Amino acid sequence: MSSNSRQRIERVPGSRRVKLTPAPGTSAEPVPGDGGADAAPPAASPGAASGPNDDRLRQDVPPHY
């Protein structure tokens, strides 16, 4: 593997952070179905078996400190 085909670290001007260049053979475009931050959580199937505590678990909320 040559040093040209590797990712490089680039400084971001005016910041202490750095970023990586894209990896060889990849693109910066998101692929549908990747499941980013705005992806909906998987829904439970309507025929899924439910136990005796399912309703209570859905209504319970964690304590607030």
mmCIF file of N, CA and C in Angstrom:
data_model
loop_
_atom_site.group_PDB
_atom_site.id
_atom_site.type_symbol
_atom_site.label_atom_id
_atom_site.label_comp_id
_atom_site.label_asym_id
_atom_site.label_seq_id
_atom_site.Cartn_x
_atom_site.Cartn_y
_atom_site.Cartn_z
ATOM 1 N N MET A 1 0.859 -1.169 0.000
ATOM 2 C CA MET A 1 0.000 0.000 0.000
ATOM 3 C C MET A 1 0.902 1.227 0.000
ATOM 4 N N SER A 2 0.695 2.106 -0.912
ATOM 5 C CA SER A 2 1.524 3.305 -0.967
ATOM 6 C C SER A 2 1.001 4.356 0.001
ATOM 7 N N SER A 3 1.846 5.294 0.354
ATOM 8 C CA SER A 3 1.441 6.324 1.314
ATOM 9 C C SER A 3 0.436 7.293 0.709
ATOM 10 N N ASN A 4 0.301 7.323 -0.617
ATOM 11 C CA ASN A 4 -0.675 8.207 -1.270
ATOM 12 C C ASN A 4 -2.107 7.731 -1.081
ATOM 13 N N SER A 5 -2.309 6.424 -0.917
ATOM 14 C CA SER A 5 -3.665 5.888 -0.864
ATOM 15 C C SER A 5 -4.213 5.811 0.557
ATOM 16 N N ARG A 6 -3.529 6.403 1.524
ATOM 17 C CA ARG A 6 -3.999 6.373 2.906
ATOM 18 C C ARG A 6 -4.725 7.657 3.255
ATOM 19 N N GLN A 7 -5.497 7.613 4.330
ATOM 20 C CA GLN A 7 -6.145 8.817 4.830
ATOM 21 C C GLN A 7 -5.094 9.744 5.411
ATOM 22 N N ARG A 8 -5.352 11.038 5.297
ATOM 23 C CA ARG A 8 -4.438 12.016 5.875
ATOM 24 C C ARG A 8 -5.185 12.824 6.916
ATOM 25 N N ILE A 9 -4.437 13.375 7.847
ATOM 26 C CA ILE A 9 -5.001 14.248 8.869
ATOM 27 C C ILE A 9 -4.842 15.679 8.394
ATOM 28 N N GLU A 10 -5.952 16.438 8.382
ATOM 29 C CA GLU A 10 -5.920 17.837 7.961
ATOM 30 C C GLU A 10 -6.357 18.708 9.124
ATOM 31 N N ARG A 11 -5.647 19.781 9.349
ATOM 32 C CA ARG A 11 -6.021 20.733 10.397
ATOM 33 C C ARG A 11 -7.178 21.591 9.924
ATOM 34 N N VAL A 12 -8.067 21.923 10.838
ATOM 35 C CA VAL A 12 -9.181 22.823 10.559
ATOM 36 C C VAL A 12 -8.736 24.212 11.007
ATOM 37 N N PRO A 13 -8.691 25.180 10.089
ATOM 38 C CA PRO A 13 -8.221 26.520 10.462
ATOM 39 C C PRO A 13 -9.066 27.137 11.575
ATOM 40 N N GLY A 14 -8.405 27.739 12.531
ATOM 41 C CA GLY A 14 -9.091 28.402 13.624
ATOM 42 C C GLY A 14 -9.663 27.455 14.658
ATOM 43 N N SER A 15 -9.220 26.214 14.660
ATOM 44 C CA SER A 15 -9.760 25.233 15.585
ATOM 45 C C SER A 15 -8.643 24.316 16.058
ATOM 46 N N ARG A 16 -8.857 23.709 17.207
ATOM 47 C CA ARG A 16 -7.896 22.731 17.703
ATOM 48 C C ARG A 16 -8.180 21.352 17.134
ATOM 49 N N ARG A 17 -9.259 21.210 16.413
ATOM 50 C CA ARG A 17 -9.656 19.908 15.881
ATOM 51 C C ARG A 17 -9.005 19.632 14.536
ATOM 52 N N VAL A 18 -8.993 18.369 14.190
ATOM 53 C CA VAL A 18 -8.499 17.933 12.891
ATOM 54 C C VAL A 18 -9.578 17.063 12.260
ATOM 55 N N LYS A 19 -9.430 16.805 10.973
ATOM 56 C CA LYS A 19 -10.367 15.898 10.304
ATOM 57 C C LYS A 19 -9.574 14.975 9.405
ATOM 58 N N LEU A 20 -10.143 13.842 9.096
ATOM 59 C CA LEU A 20 -9.517 12.877 8.211
ATOM 60 C C LEU A 20 -10.030 13.066 6.794
ATOM 61 N N THR A 21 -9.165 12.840 5.827
ATOM 62 C CA THR A 21 -9.615 12.830 4.442
ATOM 63 C C THR A 21 -10.402 11.547 4.225
ATOM 64 N N PRO A 22 -11.271 11.504 3.234
ATOM 65 C CA PRO A 22 -12.029 10.274 2.991
ATOM 66 C C PRO A 22 -11.109 9.092 2.693
ATOM 67 N N ALA A 23 -11.509 7.927 3.125
ATOM 68 C CA ALA A 23 -10.747 6.720 2.868
ATOM 69 C C ALA A 23 -10.806 6.400 1.380
ATOM 70 N N PRO A 24 -9.764 5.793 0.835
ATOM 71 C CA PRO A 24 -9.763 5.433 -0.588
ATOM 72 C C PRO A 24 -10.926 4.500 -0.916
ATOM 73 N N GLY A 25 -11.584 4.761 -2.011
ATOM 74 C CA GLY A 25 -12.690 3.918 -2.460
ATOM 75 C C GLY A 25 -14.013 4.213 -1.784
ATOM 76 N N THR A 26 -14.114 5.327 -1.050
ATOM 77 C CA THR A 26 -15.360 5.689 -0.390
ATOM 78 C C THR A 26 -15.823 7.046 -0.878
ATOM 79 N N SER A 27 -17.073 7.376 -0.579
ATOM 80 C CA SER A 27 -17.597 8.697 -0.914
ATOM 81 C C SER A 27 -18.206 9.304 0.342
ATOM 82 N N ALA A 28 -18.351 10.604 0.328
ATOM 83 C CA ALA A 28 -18.904 11.304 1.482
ATOM 84 C C ALA A 28 -20.428 11.301 1.469
ATOM 85 N N GLU A 29 -21.026 10.815 0.404
ATOM 86 C CA GLU A 29 -22.484 10.798 0.299
ATOM 87 C C GLU A 29 -23.067 9.678 1.153
ATOM 88 N N PRO A 30 -24.110 9.974 1.935
ATOM 89 C CA PRO A 30 -24.732 8.917 2.740
ATOM 90 C C PRO A 30 -25.472 7.915 1.858
ATOM 91 N N VAL A 31 -25.497 6.691 2.305
ATOM 92 C CA VAL A 31 -26.183 5.629 1.587
ATOM 93 C C VAL A 31 -27.543 5.432 2.238
ATOM 94 N N PRO A 32 -28.632 5.391 1.460
ATOM 95 C CA PRO A 32 -29.936 5.151 2.089
ATOM 96 C C PRO A 32 -29.928 3.852 2.877
ATOM 97 N N GLY A 33 -30.498 3.909 4.071
ATOM 98 C CA GLY A 33 -30.553 2.730 4.910
ATOM 99 C C GLY A 33 -29.403 2.652 5.898
ATOM 100 N N ASP A 34 -28.531 3.667 5.923
ATOM 101 C CA ASP A 34 -27.446 3.668 6.897
ATOM 102 C C ASP A 34 -27.974 3.869 8.309
ATOM 103 N N GLY A 35 -29.106 4.538 8.444
ATOM 104 C CA GLY A 35 -29.670 4.756 9.765
ATOM 105 C C GLY A 35 -28.960 5.856 10.509
ATOM 106 N N GLY A 36 -29.037 7.048 9.998
ATOM 107 C CA GLY A 36 -28.405 8.183 10.662
ATOM 108 C C GLY A 36 -29.212 8.637 11.858
ATOM 109 N N ALA A 37 -28.943 9.843 12.332
ATOM 110 C CA ALA A 37 -29.596 10.369 13.530
ATOM 111 C C ALA A 37 -31.099 10.571 13.317
ATOM 112 N N ASP A 38 -31.518 10.820 12.080
ATOM 113 C CA ASP A 38 -32.936 11.079 11.832
ATOM 114 C C ASP A 38 -33.702 9.825 11.420
ATOM 115 N N ALA A 39 -33.074 8.672 11.514
ATOM 116 C CA ALA A 39 -33.744 7.431 11.155
ATOM 117 C C ALA A 39 -34.750 7.045 12.237
ATOM 118 N N ALA A 40 -35.873 6.528 11.801
ATOM 119 C CA ALA A 40 -36.910 6.108 12.749
ATOM 120 C C ALA A 40 -36.504 4.787 13.397
ATOM 121 N N PRO A 41 -36.801 4.609 14.669
ATOM 122 C CA PRO A 41 -36.483 3.337 15.318
ATOM 123 C C PRO A 41 -37.350 2.228 14.735
ATOM 124 N N PRO A 42 -36.871 1.012 14.743
ATOM 125 C CA PRO A 42 -37.679 -0.073 14.203
ATOM 126 C C PRO A 42 -38.942 -0.274 15.036
ATOM 127 N N ALA A 43 -40.054 -0.391 14.369
ATOM 128 C CA ALA A 43 -41.334 -0.556 15.065
ATOM 129 C C ALA A 43 -41.555 -2.035 15.384
ATOM 130 N N ALA A 44 -42.180 -2.286 16.515
ATOM 131 C CA ALA A 44 -42.512 -3.656 16.883
ATOM 132 C C ALA A 44 -43.641 -4.138 15.984
ATOM 133 N N SER A 45 -43.571 -5.376 15.611
ATOM 134 C CA SER A 45 -44.619 -5.905 14.751
ATOM 135 C C SER A 45 -45.913 -6.021 15.547
ATOM 136 N N PRO A 46 -47.062 -5.781 14.901
ATOM 137 C CA PRO A 46 -48.331 -5.806 15.632
ATOM 138 C C PRO A 46 -48.654 -7.179 16.221
ATOM 139 N N GLY A 47 -48.128 -8.233 15.654
ATOM 140 C CA GLY A 47 -48.418 -9.567 16.148
ATOM 141 C C GLY A 47 -47.394 -10.056 17.153
ATOM 142 N N ALA A 48 -46.534 -9.148 17.634
ATOM 143 C CA ALA A 48 -45.495 -9.571 18.571
ATOM 144 C C ALA A 48 -46.118 -9.990 19.894
ATOM 145 N N ALA A 49 -45.556 -11.023 20.489
ATOM 146 C CA ALA A 49 -46.050 -11.503 21.777
ATOM 147 C C ALA A 49 -45.754 -10.469 22.854
ATOM 148 N N SER A 50 -46.705 -10.265 23.743
ATOM 149 C CA SER A 50 -46.496 -9.315 24.827
ATOM 150 C C SER A 50 -46.626 -10.048 26.151
ATOM 151 N N GLY A 51 -45.825 -9.618 27.092
ATOM 152 C CA GLY A 51 -45.841 -10.240 28.405
ATOM 153 C C GLY A 51 -46.738 -9.474 29.356
ATOM 154 N N PRO A 52 -46.860 -9.939 30.604
ATOM 155 C CA PRO A 52 -47.760 -9.307 31.563
ATOM 156 C C PRO A 52 -47.287 -7.931 32.026
ATOM 157 N N ASN A 53 -46.006 -7.621 31.892
ATOM 158 C CA ASN A 53 -45.496 -6.339 32.386
ATOM 159 C C ASN A 53 -45.250 -5.315 31.281
ATOM 160 N N ASP A 54 -45.572 -5.634 30.041
ATOM 161 C CA ASP A 54 -45.257 -4.727 28.942
ATOM 162 C C ASP A 54 -45.916 -3.361 29.092
ATOM 163 N N ASP A 55 -47.197 -3.319 29.440
ATOM 164 C CA ASP A 55 -47.887 -2.026 29.579
ATOM 165 C C ASP A 55 -47.275 -1.202 30.709
ATOM 166 N N ARG A 56 -46.961 -1.852 31.813
ATOM 167 C CA ARG A 56 -46.368 -1.119 32.942
ATOM 168 C C ARG A 56 -44.989 -0.570 32.574
ATOM 169 N N LEU A 57 -44.180 -1.362 31.871
ATOM 170 C CA LEU A 57 -42.853 -0.912 31.474
ATOM 171 C C LEU A 57 -42.919 0.276 30.516
ATOM 172 N N ARG A 58 -43.919 0.306 29.661
ATOM 173 C CA ARG A 58 -44.067 1.433 28.728
ATOM 174 C C ARG A 58 -44.494 2.708 29.452
ATOM 175 N N GLN A 59 -45.221 2.573 30.568
ATOM 176 C CA GLN A 59 -45.715 3.741 31.294
ATOM 177 C C GLN A 59 -44.732 4.240 32.346
ATOM 178 N N ASP A 60 -43.848 3.375 32.826
ATOM 179 C CA ASP A 60 -42.884 3.780 33.856
ATOM 180 C C ASP A 60 -41.916 4.811 33.306
ATOM 181 N N VAL A 61 -41.559 5.759 34.137
ATOM 182 C CA VAL A 61 -40.554 6.759 33.776
ATOM 183 C C VAL A 61 -39.437 6.700 34.800
ATOM 184 N N PRO A 62 -38.221 7.015 34.402
ATOM 185 C CA PRO A 62 -37.129 6.983 35.377
ATOM 186 C C PRO A 62 -37.267 8.106 36.394
ATOM 187 N N PRO A 63 -36.716 7.921 37.591
ATOM 188 C CA PRO A 63 -36.806 8.981 38.598
ATOM 189 C C PRO A 63 -35.975 10.187 38.186
ATOM 190 N N HIS A 64 -36.406 11.351 38.587
ATOM 191 C CA HIS A 64 -35.688 12.580 38.285
ATOM 192 C C HIS A 64 -34.980 13.028 39.558
ATOM 193 N N TYR A 65 -33.717 13.326 39.431
ATOM 194 C CA TYR A 65 -32.929 13.690 40.604
ATOM 195 C C TYR A 65 -32.846 15.178 40.740
#
